[in-house]
Amino acid sequence: MKICKGIVLSNDSVGEKYYHLRIHCPEIAREVKEGQIIHVRCTEGLDPLLRRPFSIYRYDPENGEIELLYILKGKGTERMKRMQKGDGIDLLGPGGNFYKIDPAAEGIAVIGRGVGIASIVSLAERAKKEGRHVTAVLSAKTESLIFADDFLERIGCDVHVLSDERGTSDVENVERILTESIEKNKVKQLFSCGSKRIARLTREMGRRYRLSAFVSLEEHMACGIGVCHGCVCQTKDGYKTVCKDGPIFDVNEVIIP
Amino acid sequence: MKEIDLSVKIGNVVLKNPVMPASGTFGIESCEVCEVEKLGAIVPKSVTLHPRDGNPPPRIVETVGGMLNSVGIQNKGLQHFLDFIIPFYKERYDVPLMTSISAYSIDEFKQMVQMLQEDGRTDLIELNVSCPNLKAGGKAFGMSSEDTYSIVKSVREITDKPLIPKLTPNVTDITTIASAAEEAGADAVSLTNTYIGMAIDVHSRKPKLGNIIGGLSGPAIKPISVRMVWQVAQKVSIPVIGIGGIQSWEDAVEYFLAGASAIQVGTYNFVNPNGMIEILKGIEGYMQQHGMLSMKELIGSLEIE
């Protein structure tokens, strides 16, 4: 965990609501792992006051680059949208735990919903580099809100694009895709981000097929380092901080509302 | 160039400088990103006698220039504090430790101070008589002069360590509470704690905090806390520790001019975990610029026509 100044390399609009921010920040690029959090100070001013947390989207330790994929949601991201190439950016991170792939898993499945897709892309990338099968289920309200599908296909993931507008994103369909993948591709772990419905499904399927399943949670944060206990979630073991104990939790430990 | 003496004395303890964190905004995790050895004092999160789960989430909500919190002092209790938290700081840093305690009865306060006194490793004790995140409409001991007096008086008999009640601003006249604390034997008073507030989500029509109400902190409250520090500093002769919305050295200097002998940085630690050190450098720069050699020259040097 470090406080450091990065330099914005690019900050481009992607689709209707997303932005893709590339930052040169070797200190964080060297340290960050899949699924961890980067806290961005969106303005030097007082509004918004607190940093905004983002899952790492992709990172490249050799070139000292990190990438965030964010959705325009409020004051913080509206400010971030104005950042331009060459601007300094105040970062705190990497924070929290990271996605851990079971060395014995021949295959894994990653399921991202909406901007939650951002969190699972680098995980899929790592699994592919390690020679594992990856089933990637990308879901959103509309197809225009799906991203990274081309990239994931290119690196050899088995990609499924689902949307509400096409009526393909229902839990039953996700279950069907995962079931097929579990049976065919020796999937041993399920990772999801962005949908409580899907997290519950992975819990149920994990029990049924004796797989481990993990969910990355999102919460408003203040300190981002585990001090303030502002971002807690309920677990079987009491309240835990999303910023430090998480953001990734075993679906059997965390209480998914 | 003459060396500037930033030290201040609270009771019988000398702090090498007047900058420290406000409880609840600094912890073991902060040490990775903050130059802790440079602080005037270490103030860990408030601890209670027994472990507390804290309040139901959501616990924080950002407001314009500030934030509301209703964390509810989630902590593992005083025994855990003695076994793990105190050794962590004491083994690493040669910085006075100000333990902040919160309790729900006078007996509990007494029991906790007794344990800290016997343990001996705490240098100063902050009595959090003002945490507003309680049920019963946020009522706290610190809302009454009598209760504040009773708490300070009853723990004064147990310990020789500096006692610093942290006062709530949610009162009619904070100077009467401060005077009661002084009369009961407090070595200093710290103020202010957070202001009870509320935020509502207009779409869901629900409170934004799980606890419905919470404590407002951050730059938005600074002018009110500066005013209270100024009023209290004129009324009492013990040191005042100023707290509320400090984000820069200029903010800190305002508190000193108003009469604070030391300051605590709270919400800003969330924005910049090493901000206290930058503030400290700024205070030194200001004193240098104005030819001040010691904190005595700065404290309370407000000029009123």
mmCIF file of N, CA and C in Angstrom, chain A residues 190 200-213 236 251-254:
data_model
loop_
_atom_site.group_PDB
_atom_site.id
_atom_site.type_symbol
_atom_site.label_atom_id
_atom_site.label_comp_id
_atom_site.label_asym_id
_atom_site.label_seq_id
_atom_site.Cartn_x
_atom_site.Cartn_y
_atom_site.Cartn_z
ATOM 1 N N LEU A 190 -15.259 -20.581 -9.142
ATOM 2 C CA LEU A 190 -16.161 -19.591 -9.739
ATOM 3 C C LEU A 190 -15.859 -18.233 -9.097
ATOM 4 N N ARG A 200 -25.137 -15.438 -5.447
ATOM 5 C CA ARG A 200 -25.937 -16.485 -4.783
ATOM 6 C C ARG A 200 -25.959 -17.763 -5.623
ATOM 7 N N LEU A 201 -26.034 -17.578 -6.934
ATOM 8 C CA LEU A 201 -26.029 -18.731 -7.833
ATOM 9 C C LEU A 201 -24.707 -19.500 -7.704
ATOM 10 N N THR A 202 -23.601 -18.767 -7.646
ATOM 11 C CA THR A 202 -22.305 -19.453 -7.550
ATOM 12 C C THR A 202 -22.178 -20.192 -6.220
ATOM 13 N N ARG A 203 -22.824 -19.644 -5.193
ATOM 14 C CA ARG A 203 -22.791 -20.330 -3.898
ATOM 15 C C ARG A 203 -23.519 -21.673 -4.006
ATOM 16 N N GLU A 204 -24.686 -21.608 -4.634
ATOM 17 C CA GLU A 204 -25.505 -22.802 -4.781
ATOM 18 C C GLU A 204 -24.786 -23.840 -5.660
ATOM 19 N N MET A 205 -24.201 -23.368 -6.761
ATOM 20 C CA MET A 205 -23.524 -24.292 -7.668
ATOM 21 C C MET A 205 -22.229 -24.823 -7.052
ATOM 22 N N GLY A 206 -21.592 -23.971 -6.264
ATOM 23 C CA GLY A 206 -20.378 -24.390 -5.582
ATOM 24 C C GLY A 206 -20.668 -25.562 -4.659
ATOM 25 N N ARG A 207 -21.801 -25.460 -3.950
ATOM 26 C CA ARG A 207 -22.179 -26.546 -3.039
ATOM 27 C C ARG A 207 -22.524 -27.809 -3.813
ATOM 28 N N ARG A 208 -23.278 -27.599 -4.903
ATOM 29 C CA ARG A 208 -23.744 -28.738 -5.696
ATOM 30 C C ARG A 208 -22.573 -29.512 -6.310
ATOM 31 N N TYR A 209 -21.614 -28.776 -6.845
ATOM 32 C CA TYR A 209 -20.507 -29.431 -7.565
ATOM 33 C C TYR A 209 -19.203 -29.485 -6.757
ATOM 34 N N ARG A 210 -19.276 -29.099 -5.503
ATOM 35 C CA ARG A 210 -18.089 -29.058 -4.629
ATOM 36 C C ARG A 210 -16.973 -28.193 -5.224
ATOM 37 N N LEU A 211 -17.348 -26.984 -5.586
ATOM 38 C CA LEU A 211 -16.384 -26.014 -6.115
ATOM 39 C C LEU A 211 -16.254 -24.878 -5.125
ATOM 40 N N SER A 212 -15.149 -24.163 -5.213
ATOM 41 C CA SER A 212 -15.071 -22.963 -4.385
ATOM 42 C C SER A 212 -15.584 -21.783 -5.213
ATOM 43 N N ALA A 213 -16.201 -20.836 -4.524
ATOM 44 C CA ALA A 213 -16.774 -19.683 -5.232
ATOM 45 C C ALA A 213 -16.486 -18.415 -4.447
ATOM 46 N N LYS A 236 -20.101 -14.505 8.349
ATOM 47 C CA LYS A 236 -20.406 -15.470 9.417
ATOM 48 C C LYS A 236 -19.566 -15.195 10.646
ATOM 49 N N VAL A 251 -18.032 -17.017 -0.965
ATOM 50 C CA VAL A 251 -19.496 -16.824 -0.908
ATOM 51 C C VAL A 251 -20.133 -17.568 0.256
ATOM 52 N N ASN A 252 -19.397 -18.515 0.832
ATOM 53 C CA ASN A 252 -19.944 -19.220 1.995
ATOM 54 C C ASN A 252 -19.648 -18.497 3.308
ATOM 55 N N GLU A 253 -18.771 -17.511 3.258
ATOM 56 C CA GLU A 253 -18.426 -16.752 4.456
ATOM 57 C C GLU A 253 -19.252 -15.482 4.565
ATOM 58 N N VAL A 254 -19.397 -14.795 3.437
ATOM 59 C CA VAL A 254 -20.066 -13.502 3.455
ATOM 60 C C VAL A 254 -21.583 -13.700 3.368
#
